[in-house]
XYZ file of C-alpha atoms in Angstrom:
731
model
C 0.041 -0.079 -0.046
C 1.502 3.307 -1.041
C 0.746 7.076 -0.146
C -0.959 7.202 -3.559
C -3.528 4.479 -2.602
C -4.165 6.375 0.855
C -4.857 9.537 -1.369
C -7.121 7.982 -3.759
C -9.331 6.703 -0.519
C -9.207 10.318 0.972
C -10.427 11.829 -2.335
C -13.338 9.388 -2.507
C -14.675 10.452 0.886
C -13.617 13.961 1.177
C -12.735 15.311 -2.295
C -12.015 18.817 -0.831
C -9.242 17.704 1.678
C -6.042 19.278 1.810
C -3.811 16.594 0.156
C -0.536 18.563 0.332
C -0.543 18.287 4.100
C -0.546 14.636 3.888
C 2.192 14.578 1.438
C 4.295 16.960 3.592
C 3.554 14.675 6.745
C 4.800 11.814 4.757
C 8.082 13.445 3.700
C 8.625 14.581 7.100
C 8.072 10.934 8.498
C 10.231 9.449 5.852
C 12.989 11.783 6.491
C 12.616 11.111 10.475
C 12.731 7.396 9.979
C 15.465 7.285 7.481
C 17.592 4.215 7.899
C 15.156 2.517 10.456
C 13.931 -0.743 9.548
C 11.123 -3.013 10.993
C 11.579 -6.636 12.486
C 10.526 -7.888 8.955
C 13.576 -5.796 7.409
C 11.200 -3.559 5.385
C 11.676 0.315 5.655
C 9.908 1.649 8.688
C 7.812 4.313 6.775
C 5.899 1.317 5.538
C 4.169 0.882 8.901
C 2.867 4.363 9.135
C 1.687 4.195 5.576
C -0.401 1.144 6.028
C -1.746 2.323 9.435
C -3.053 5.494 7.636
C -4.615 3.253 5.008
C -6.532 1.752 7.711
C -7.737 5.250 8.965
C -8.799 6.135 5.492
C -10.960 3.319 5.508
C -12.720 4.646 8.411
C -13.006 7.963 6.670
C -10.978 9.815 9.225
C -10.178 13.719 8.982
C -6.921 15.277 7.873
C -5.414 15.844 11.385
C -6.041 12.095 12.385
C -4.319 10.897 9.107
C -1.406 13.425 9.635
C -0.881 12.293 13.119
C -1.162 8.660 11.897
C 1.739 9.168 9.581
C 3.860 10.858 12.207
C 2.664 8.814 15.413
C 5.971 7.290 15.774
C 8.412 10.044 15.036
C 8.579 11.292 18.777
C 9.158 7.986 20.444
C 11.550 6.456 17.733
C 13.369 9.526 16.547
C 14.828 12.696 17.551
C 11.557 14.645 16.646
C 9.891 16.555 19.312
C 6.364 17.593 20.075
C 7.277 21.079 19.514
C 8.742 20.319 16.042
C 5.276 18.553 15.264
C 3.194 21.440 16.617
C 5.358 24.058 14.641
C 5.017 22.170 11.235
C 1.586 20.527 11.615
C -0.355 22.233 14.213
C -0.935 21.772 18.104
C -3.917 19.211 17.189
C -1.672 16.988 15.471
C 0.926 17.240 18.173
C -1.615 16.532 20.972
C -2.967 13.413 18.981
C 0.800 12.210 18.652
C 1.533 12.690 22.215
C -1.621 10.839 23.359
C -0.526 7.546 21.419
C 3.238 7.909 22.202
C 4.152 5.304 24.827
C 6.191 6.286 27.950
C 8.958 4.000 26.814
C 11.699 6.393 27.867
C 10.797 5.820 31.439
C 11.753 2.588 33.544
C 9.208 0.529 35.335
C 9.600 -2.216 37.893
C 7.301 -4.654 35.989
C 5.691 -5.010 32.620
C 2.209 -4.705 34.258
C 3.086 -1.093 35.471
C 4.344 -0.188 32.130
C 1.281 -1.586 30.408
C -1.064 0.126 32.968
C 0.698 3.543 32.599
C 0.523 3.382 29.013
C -3.035 2.499 28.858
C -3.756 5.267 31.881
C -2.049 7.791 29.478
C -4.037 6.624 26.418
C -7.422 6.767 28.289
C -6.796 10.372 29.554
C -5.750 11.344 26.121
C -8.972 9.703 24.730
C -11.027 11.748 27.197
C -9.523 14.883 25.523
C -9.717 13.583 22.050
C -11.238 10.363 21.008
C -9.243 10.256 17.556
C -6.251 9.158 19.848
C -7.776 5.615 20.363
C -8.717 5.326 16.644
C -5.043 5.908 15.691
C -4.031 3.530 18.412
C -6.427 0.898 16.959
C -5.195 1.353 13.576
C -1.487 1.020 14.814
C -2.423 -2.342 16.819
C -4.285 -3.833 13.723
C -1.143 -3.375 11.475
C 1.118 -4.539 14.267
C -1.072 -7.806 14.333
C -1.110 -8.186 10.540
C 2.802 -8.352 10.720
C 3.004 -10.131 13.954
C 4.543 -13.426 12.270
C 7.897 -11.688 12.142
C 8.091 -11.628 15.815
C 9.250 -14.536 18.163
C 6.810 -17.027 19.468
C 6.546 -15.639 23.078
C 6.429 -12.167 21.836
C 3.505 -13.129 19.494
C 1.540 -14.779 22.260
C 2.302 -11.694 24.714
C 1.041 -9.169 22.093
C -1.719 -11.218 21.106
C -3.221 -11.773 24.597
C -2.893 -8.042 25.156
C -4.837 -7.393 21.907
C -7.767 -9.730 23.104
C -7.788 -8.257 26.653
C -7.666 -4.621 25.735
C -7.870 -3.595 22.279
C -10.272 -5.700 20.667
C -12.558 -4.978 23.601
C -12.027 -1.369 23.096
C -12.786 -1.593 19.172
C -16.176 -3.220 20.678
C -16.854 -0.530 22.983
C -16.513 2.175 20.234
C -18.645 -0.038 17.968
C -16.102 -0.447 15.253
C -16.665 -4.165 14.508
C -14.783 -4.166 11.324
C -11.588 -3.625 13.380
C -12.755 -5.746 16.361
C -13.447 -8.869 14.474
C -10.111 -8.727 12.418
C -8.076 -7.703 15.759
C -9.948 -10.829 17.377
C -9.135 -13.320 14.724
C -5.586 -12.259 14.461
C -4.930 -12.605 18.108
C -6.769 -15.885 18.211
C -4.557 -17.055 15.579
C -1.353 -16.188 17.571
C -2.536 -16.953 21.222
C -3.922 -20.562 20.318
C -2.831 -21.470 16.896
C -3.914 -25.054 17.367
C -7.512 -24.292 18.009
C -7.453 -21.428 15.374
C -6.406 -23.695 12.485
C -8.464 -26.601 13.442
C -11.631 -24.275 13.521
C -10.435 -22.491 10.222
C -10.246 -25.921 8.398
C -13.759 -26.934 9.790
C -15.205 -23.532 8.544
C -13.493 -23.945 5.049
C -14.803 -27.511 4.588
C -18.339 -26.479 5.303
C -18.472 -23.170 3.584
C -20.031 -24.249 0.213
C -22.968 -26.113 1.906
C -23.454 -23.202 4.290
C -23.421 -20.526 1.340
C -25.837 -22.470 -0.906
C -28.162 -23.046 2.163
C -28.059 -19.266 2.831
C -28.520 -18.372 -0.666
C -31.627 -20.143 -0.804
C -33.225 -18.582 2.296
C -32.183 -15.287 0.999
C -33.741 -15.833 -2.353
C -37.173 -16.675 -0.535
C -36.893 -13.732 1.829
C -36.228 -11.588 -1.298
C -39.141 -12.700 -3.191
C -41.444 -12.144 -0.264
C -40.100 -8.734 0.367
C -40.826 -7.786 -3.130
C -44.280 -8.876 -3.083
C -44.832 -6.498 -0.033
C -43.060 -3.723 -1.843
C -39.927 -3.264 0.529
C -36.632 -2.325 -0.919
C -33.897 -4.526 0.692
C -30.583 -5.799 0.004
C -30.019 -9.226 1.631
C -26.489 -10.583 2.615
C -24.871 -13.573 4.192
C -23.337 -12.709 7.504
C -20.351 -15.080 8.427
C -19.513 -15.241 12.037
C -15.709 -14.529 12.774
C -13.787 -17.566 14.084
C -12.992 -16.206 17.401
C -16.766 -15.605 17.884
C -17.312 -19.133 17.004
C -14.598 -20.425 19.367
C -15.986 -18.342 22.265
C -19.455 -19.782 21.799
C -18.159 -23.341 21.509
C -16.194 -22.823 24.917
C -18.900 -20.943 27.016
C -21.812 -23.299 25.981
C -19.737 -26.574 25.796
C -20.726 -27.095 21.924
C -19.120 -28.850 19.057
C -18.720 -27.077 15.922
C -21.469 -28.958 14.373
C -23.791 -27.726 17.099
C -23.138 -24.100 16.143
C -26.099 -22.900 13.885
C -25.181 -19.267 13.480
C -21.998 -19.583 11.826
C -23.442 -17.901 9.121
C -26.585 -15.528 9.355
C -28.659 -13.387 7.230
C -28.617 -9.681 7.347
C -31.258 -7.398 5.914
C -30.563 -3.773 4.887
C -33.276 -1.221 4.381
C -33.922 2.410 3.900
C -35.884 3.409 7.084
C -36.821 2.316 10.560
C -40.242 1.555 9.682
C -39.009 -1.038 7.029
C -37.093 -2.694 9.628
C -40.192 -3.590 11.595
C -41.841 -4.255 8.453
C -39.343 -6.776 7.312
C -39.632 -8.294 10.978
C -43.222 -8.947 10.451
C -42.702 -10.544 7.272
C -39.947 -12.852 8.412
C -42.157 -14.026 11.423
C -45.008 -14.823 8.946
C -42.557 -16.939 6.881
C -40.889 -18.835 9.556
C -41.523 -19.600 13.391
C -39.565 -17.361 15.754
C -37.545 -19.069 18.495
C -39.047 -17.843 21.882
C -36.688 -15.518 23.856
C -34.388 -14.812 20.843
C -35.730 -11.660 19.735
C -33.580 -8.565 20.619
C -34.626 -4.871 19.638
C -31.304 -2.946 19.656
C -33.266 -0.050 17.564
C -35.438 0.796 20.500
C -32.555 0.139 23.018
C -29.269 0.707 21.309
C -26.048 -0.921 22.630
C -23.849 1.378 24.422
C -21.530 1.534 21.606
C -24.471 2.791 19.392
C -25.151 -0.248 17.699
C -28.554 -0.480 16.317
C -30.527 -3.450 14.694
C -33.196 -6.019 15.287
C -32.092 -9.760 15.973
C -34.412 -12.509 15.394
C -33.918 -16.314 15.332
C -36.378 -18.426 13.535
C -36.713 -22.053 12.614
C -35.837 -22.257 8.910
C -37.485 -24.403 6.061
C -34.757 -26.950 6.823
C -35.457 -27.172 10.669
C -32.343 -25.459 11.807
C -32.240 -22.285 13.880
C -31.514 -19.294 11.669
C -30.369 -15.670 12.786
C -31.586 -12.764 10.869
C -30.365 -9.171 11.554
C -32.475 -6.160 10.123
C -31.210 -2.849 10.056
C -30.930 0.538 7.848
C -28.189 1.541 5.976
C -27.298 4.005 8.546
C -27.330 1.511 11.185
C -25.049 -0.589 9.327
C -22.566 2.095 8.684
C -22.385 2.711 12.340
C -21.999 -0.906 13.198
C -19.075 -0.988 10.657
C -17.421 2.354 11.870
C -18.779 2.854 15.100
C -17.491 6.218 16.715
C -15.855 6.803 13.534
C -19.104 7.182 11.512
C -20.192 9.852 13.966
C -16.949 11.851 13.604
C -17.708 15.430 12.604
C -13.916 16.923 12.849
C -13.761 16.912 9.162
C -13.163 20.235 7.628
C -15.887 22.826 8.000
C -17.556 20.844 10.557
C -18.210 20.493 14.420
C -18.698 17.814 16.903
C -21.879 15.500 16.790
C -24.365 16.908 19.403
C -24.790 13.486 20.988
C -20.988 13.083 21.090
C -20.604 13.513 24.989
C -23.294 11.216 25.911
C -22.063 8.435 23.412
C -18.711 8.685 25.422
C -20.074 8.917 28.839
C -18.360 5.503 29.866
C -15.177 6.843 28.865
C -15.707 9.932 31.599
C -16.326 7.304 34.067
C -12.805 6.151 33.960
C -11.525 9.533 35.144
C -13.709 9.432 37.941
C -12.741 6.036 39.497
C -9.395 5.485 38.342
C -7.920 8.106 40.668
C -8.988 5.925 43.588
C -7.342 2.822 42.434
C -3.947 2.003 44.329
C -2.331 -0.587 42.234
C -1.913 -1.663 38.556
C -3.690 -5.183 39.013
C -6.778 -3.482 40.440
C -6.790 -0.911 37.826
C -6.665 -3.433 35.053
C -9.216 -5.724 36.631
C -11.627 -2.644 37.020
C -11.165 -1.731 33.452
C -11.882 -5.115 32.150
C -15.196 -5.456 34.582
C -16.638 -1.851 33.843
C -15.716 -1.196 30.348
C -15.002 -4.532 28.518
C -17.469 -6.968 29.734
C -20.934 -7.448 28.108
C -23.698 -5.307 29.347
C -27.330 -5.900 30.572
C -30.336 -3.185 30.099
C -32.601 -2.811 32.971
C -35.181 -0.418 33.446
C -35.971 2.149 36.378
C -39.563 2.600 37.708
C -40.279 5.188 35.464
C -39.143 3.237 32.424
C -35.799 4.897 31.646
C -33.256 2.410 30.623
C -29.996 1.991 32.429
C -26.862 0.107 31.125
C -24.856 -1.771 33.588
C -21.970 -4.707 33.067
C -23.086 -7.912 32.840
C -23.097 -9.760 36.145
C -24.122 -6.361 38.289
C -26.394 -6.457 41.085
C -29.168 -4.137 42.500
C -26.722 -2.273 44.617
C -24.717 -1.459 41.384
C -27.968 -0.329 39.978
C -28.688 1.812 43.239
C -25.381 3.480 43.200
C -25.456 4.320 39.471
C -28.862 6.119 40.239
C -27.399 8.306 43.059
C -24.556 7.884 45.759
C -27.341 8.588 48.522
C -29.561 6.200 46.870
C -26.897 3.515 47.411
C -26.060 4.294 50.891
C -29.425 4.397 52.029
C -30.710 1.266 50.294
C -32.619 -1.211 52.670
C -34.068 -3.590 49.961
C -34.845 -3.874 46.237
C -37.706 -5.243 44.050
C -36.899 -6.607 40.631
C -40.152 -7.027 38.601
C -42.312 -5.996 41.822
C -40.672 -8.808 43.802
C -38.170 -8.550 46.822
C -34.821 -9.956 45.792
C -31.523 -10.443 47.715
C -29.016 -7.569 47.083
C -26.722 -10.029 45.622
C -29.026 -11.058 42.808
C -27.757 -10.893 39.349
C -29.523 -8.411 37.054
C -30.906 -9.671 33.763
C -31.781 -7.861 30.615
C -35.400 -6.183 30.740
C -35.391 -6.396 34.581
C -37.399 -3.453 36.107
C -35.621 -2.512 39.454
C -36.885 -0.335 42.308
C -34.623 0.402 45.186
C -36.149 0.780 48.526
C -34.460 3.291 50.844
C -34.720 4.781 54.292
C -33.164 8.141 55.721
C -32.670 6.179 58.956
C -30.742 3.509 57.574
C -27.292 2.669 58.875
C -25.488 3.135 55.565
C -23.630 0.384 53.764
C -22.190 -2.746 55.132
C -18.690 -3.715 54.629
C -20.215 -7.101 53.194
C -21.333 -4.894 50.444
C -17.912 -4.672 48.874
C -17.970 -8.450 48.041
C -21.517 -8.002 46.647
C -21.179 -5.027 44.139
C -19.252 -5.597 40.744
C -18.696 -2.131 39.291
C -15.859 -0.086 40.488
C -17.963 3.097 40.898
C -19.993 1.334 43.640
C -16.923 -0.133 45.490
C -15.227 3.433 45.499
C -18.261 5.087 46.855
C -18.743 2.532 49.641
C -15.139 2.944 50.673
C -15.599 6.720 50.709
C -18.384 6.221 52.987
C -16.668 4.126 55.331
C -13.561 6.705 55.400
C -15.964 9.565 55.953
C -18.338 7.960 58.817
C -15.404 6.666 60.881
C -13.552 9.936 60.681
C -14.089 10.912 64.271
C -13.153 7.666 65.542
C -9.988 7.659 63.001
C -8.963 11.174 64.422
C -9.324 9.890 68.134
C -7.440 6.741 67.297
C -4.612 8.536 65.209
C -3.971 10.960 68.058
C -3.570 8.108 70.608
C -1.385 6.266 68.190
C 0.972 9.020 67.668
C 1.345 9.737 71.323
C 1.846 6.195 72.267
C 4.737 6.253 69.438
C 6.258 9.402 70.821
C 6.729 7.835 74.330
C 7.826 4.647 72.723
C 10.842 6.555 71.142
C 11.606 8.285 74.492
C 10.746 11.709 73.138
C 9.168 14.436 74.871
C 5.658 15.312 73.663
C 6.841 18.660 72.566
C 9.335 17.078 70.372
C 6.641 16.425 67.714
C 4.780 19.820 67.536
C 1.260 20.250 65.751
C 2.831 22.679 63.339
C 5.325 20.031 62.126
C 2.518 17.505 61.915
C 0.472 20.047 59.824
C 3.490 20.893 57.541
C 4.124 17.250 56.809
C 0.496 16.586 56.334
C 0.219 19.369 53.827
C 2.763 17.555 51.857
C 0.581 14.466 51.612
C -2.429 16.830 50.674
C -3.877 16.738 54.224
C -5.411 19.984 54.935
C -5.125 20.303 58.656
C -4.112 18.179 62.023
C -7.270 16.274 62.031
C -6.742 14.975 58.595
C -3.359 13.909 59.730
C -4.665 12.097 62.914
C -7.479 10.565 60.576
C -4.844 9.316 58.177
C -2.710 7.648 60.957
C -6.152 6.205 62.607
C -7.191 4.751 59.343
C -3.924 3.063 58.574
C -3.190 5.335 55.633
C 0.080 6.384 57.290
C 1.872 4.453 60.096
C 2.501 6.347 63.420
C 5.915 5.168 63.712
C 6.849 6.298 60.083
C 5.268 9.734 60.811
C 7.286 10.305 63.854
C 10.529 9.125 62.424
C 10.297 11.338 59.422
C 9.497 14.491 61.555
C 12.194 13.564 63.931
C 14.633 12.906 61.129
C 13.857 16.200 59.403
C 14.363 18.195 62.665
C 17.689 16.284 63.206
C 18.761 17.358 59.432
C 17.754 20.916 59.955
C 19.713 21.411 63.515
C 22.767 19.569 61.849
C 22.477 22.174 58.968
C 22.158 24.993 61.036
C 25.335 23.837 63.223
C 27.210 23.193 60.124
C 26.493 26.531 58.586
C 27.385 28.456 61.877
C 30.613 26.360 62.017
C 31.721 27.343 58.427
C 31.078 31.000 59.120
C 33.112 30.794 62.230
C 36.041 29.036 60.492
C 35.941 31.685 57.746
C 35.886 34.618 60.015
C 39.102 33.288 61.956
C 41.392 34.646 59.238
C 42.725 37.762 60.708
C 43.378 39.302 57.267
C 40.774 41.861 55.959
C 38.153 40.394 53.712
C 39.342 40.716 50.224
C 36.675 41.680 47.342
C 34.914 38.895 45.319
C 36.514 37.414 42.181
C 35.051 37.370 38.818
C 32.283 34.753 38.318
C 33.299 31.406 36.868
C 30.279 29.134 35.861
C 27.923 31.343 37.939
C 30.300 31.258 41.072
C 32.163 33.928 42.716
C 35.106 33.079 45.122
C 36.368 35.614 47.887
C 39.751 37.017 46.529
C 40.418 34.617 43.829
C 39.926 34.935 40.021
C 40.304 32.524 37.129
C 40.277 29.421 39.326
C 38.596 26.131 37.968
C 35.501 25.605 39.599
C 33.801 22.152 39.869
C 30.108 21.479 41.095
C 30.468 18.432 43.449
C 28.454 15.376 42.271
C 27.862 14.421 45.647
C 25.187 17.046 46.370
C 24.701 18.752 42.965
C 24.405 22.488 44.146
C 21.921 24.694 42.124
C 21.518 28.492 42.218
C 19.966 29.597 45.369
C 21.617 26.924 47.697
C 23.715 27.731 50.615
C 27.200 26.777 49.169
C 31.023 26.693 50.429
C 34.106 26.008 48.515
C 36.864 23.646 49.094
C 40.428 23.928 47.461
C 41.236 20.531 46.116
C 44.741 19.370 44.884
C 44.879 20.047 41.150
C 41.095 20.292 40.348
C 40.227 23.888 41.528
C 37.523 24.915 43.996
C 34.907 22.122 44.510
C 31.424 23.549 45.350
C 29.378 21.643 48.038
C 25.902 22.646 49.450
C 26.310 23.553 53.144
C 24.064 20.553 54.050
C 26.198 18.108 51.754
C 26.846 14.847 54.008
C 30.663 15.295 52.924
C 31.064 18.822 54.332
C 31.479 17.702 57.984
C 34.822 15.894 56.876
C 36.028 18.863 54.957
C 35.644 21.028 58.142
C 38.808 19.157 59.559
C 40.942 21.031 57.214
C 39.604 24.780 57.461
C 42.610 26.246 55.774
C 41.294 24.899 52.186
C 37.720 26.324 52.837
C 36.972 29.349 50.875
C 33.830 31.747 50.777
C 31.644 31.384 47.739
C 28.464 32.586 46.545
C 26.344 32.690 43.371
C 26.819 35.423 40.965
C 23.490 37.164 40.941
C 23.250 37.640 37.138
C 23.977 33.823 36.609
C 20.771 32.659 34.555
C 22.101 29.320 32.780
C 19.644 26.324 32.939
C 20.768 23.532 35.477
C 19.867 20.239 36.345
C 18.437 18.959 39.695
C 17.864 15.249 40.673
C 14.559 14.551 42.538
C 13.173 11.620 44.392
C 9.398 11.557 44.921
C 8.095 9.171 47.267
C 4.123 8.594 47.410
C 1.452 5.953 47.651
C 2.056 3.056 45.458
C -0.971 3.428 42.978
C -1.746 3.128 39.408
C -1.502 6.412 38.037
C 1.249 8.244 40.266
C 3.943 8.220 37.861
C 1.487 9.516 34.985
C 0.282 12.435 37.290
C 3.828 13.373 37.781
C 4.633 13.248 33.997
C 1.465 15.198 33.256
C 2.762 18.130 35.514
C 5.981 17.999 33.596
C 4.341 18.082 30.083
C 1.899 20.926 31.122
C 4.842 23.082 32.292
C 7.026 22.006 29.296
C 9.762 20.856 31.582
C 12.331 17.967 30.107
C 13.086 15.006 31.994
C 16.517 13.929 31.211
C 16.121 10.515 33.102
C 13.478 8.853 35.027
C 13.151 5.865 37.214
C 10.097 4.205 39.023
C 9.930 1.469 41.464
C 7.862 0.054 44.175
C 9.005 -0.807 47.860
C 7.886 -3.409 50.144
C 5.994 -0.755 52.375
C 3.425 -0.140 49.634
C 5.131 3.123 48.613
C 6.461 4.155 45.043
C 9.485 5.979 44.324
C 10.169 7.988 41.275
C 13.534 9.464 40.679
C 14.044 11.966 37.903
C 16.554 14.504 36.581
C 15.029 17.828 35.599
C 16.423 20.612 33.573
C 15.275 23.929 35.112
C 15.470 27.446 33.948
C 15.576 29.168 37.202
C 14.687 28.544 40.999
C 11.485 30.193 40.738
C 10.587 27.552 38.257
C 12.089 24.926 40.258
C 10.095 26.036 43.448
C 6.764 25.918 41.436
C 7.194 22.489 39.960
C 7.945 21.070 43.621
C 4.742 22.884 44.761
C 2.791 21.302 41.892
C 4.280 17.705 42.665
C 3.418 18.334 46.392
C -0.320 18.692 45.332
C -0.640 15.236 43.498
C -2.611 12.815 45.326
C -0.763 10.436 47.487
C 2.668 12.154 47.317
C 4.341 12.081 50.665
C 7.626 13.631 50.271
C 9.957 15.404 47.594
C 13.806 15.533 48.099
C 16.753 16.461 46.293
C 19.342 13.980 45.829
C 22.796 14.160 45.106
C 23.447 10.331 44.237
C 24.917 9.512 40.675
C 22.508 8.173 38.283
C 22.328 4.292 38.392
C 20.150 2.911 35.482
C 17.906 0.342 36.718
C 17.036 -2.744 34.849
C 13.486 -2.063 34.061
C 11.348 -4.719 32.806
């Protein structure tokens, strides 16, 4: 597939498109990827071109096509997002940023890497859904060329596709991508079953096609008689769907009757129901197998009538009936409703159609670890759904397996908290009842209720309900936790042999603010509910006090030693690398690697043998040993006119939760600050540590970024470190 083929596709659906932008993006990408090859040995540029061909099949707008061509430039070449914004506009840069992996970062596990990449993608999707359309096209072409990878890699990528990307295509209603992703992933994850099933389907194809053709002819003749204009097609079921049905229902291939079905396409909704009536007069409908997705569309906007009838040959036969517009939506999903094409705006129902995506942003912030995030993602977004009714007849969609409690919390948080019972179809049912399609649910509430029970956490299935229940317990038990936290801290202070005044309230408040706790009661409550340990809190405050006392003592001793020289103070020398030395010019200056001083730090100079003056922070651990040789200490200061950028190394410690690293990186992206090196890891005490080296313009910018980091949920402390960089193994 060449760029000319892509251009022809674009001209077909958008004759007024600015094709020069596409050609310019191709030239830019080709130059950026020059010399790069794929695993297959072909030039790398073939991948973005093939990917954009898929996007053109979805009839996407020009910004999306341009971003598709450029999607790997930031990740795999020296191109920056700023370069893309300057050459192709901010929208293209934002789209590319959304699909760019966090590949330059280091993670403690593959699972964390996957979660952070997915989280970044979902956040980008919330801003612009085109991000995921690019990502799906990227994954589809990678799946088409997966045979070039080693076997273990094939299976790993295939399983991720089945668990995340194919369900995501389903959730967006893009069935033409979903089916191909599923079958390719099935082929590489379970090749034995795939080829066995493919052989069975191939052997019976001719007989099935003849069978469907005969049925279609009979139906076409009847529809012509009643003057309904319709196109009738055979609809083959994809291999993975057949395999899933065989597994779930424990059936042999010969027992699967809907390997092929009939699809009827008509001009209007009225014709859909007219065809349904005609079909039911011709053949006997199978009870319980009629589904009206026109009156109640699926969450991915899919609309159609489904009915199963007993064919003239005695076999069950599924028939789908829909309009041409519905068929387009079924094939293209959210892409069919896109209105970003030149001269247009968003579809009016756009936000409603993507309400499920907004839910991610609500509950993912409360999920602590990678595994919990992944499981919640699969349950809330990628499972089948059930449609139930409120007492007023409104339709509500919930994940399959949901209970009446999930329904109650979806209606409103207080309805869930005050629930004392539930009626389903006018009958009292237990709270762990599994809701079914068509159930009418009525929640019984009482303002005198005692609130949720901890057992409810084992009953509800949705992350939304679990989160609301946990928040209730945290809030309701606040007073008890405050009292308990105060007692635990007082006990720990005595245990360590400290005076009660040693851990003052202002110190607790200061430390609490670093953890996003507003006041002293919040600190006590956090200790009381187990969020933080009393021992850890007392130790940190005590250690900080010791460090501050030691720093003050060292600074005082340095001043004392420097003032012992009886000679009058000489003037300051000329600046070198932003440093002035008292009484000395043109001397080699070296910033000590042990503490990495930056402009604004209190510093001291030490005359080394043969390497000039070594500059240390006054609170550097090595300064204490330097004080034993006071004759070599020199007074130094920062030149007030020094404005050169500097590097600073930070260690950020926080709750080990999914999203911590992503939140930190988002701050840097918003402030357009470069991170030259990043390392993330977890510790046994359920804290996460993120180390990074940042390039700062000045101390004002540094202070501001520290303030922004301190406001991130779950961040406990931010420390400057002076240790050298040691590359983690990652993985």
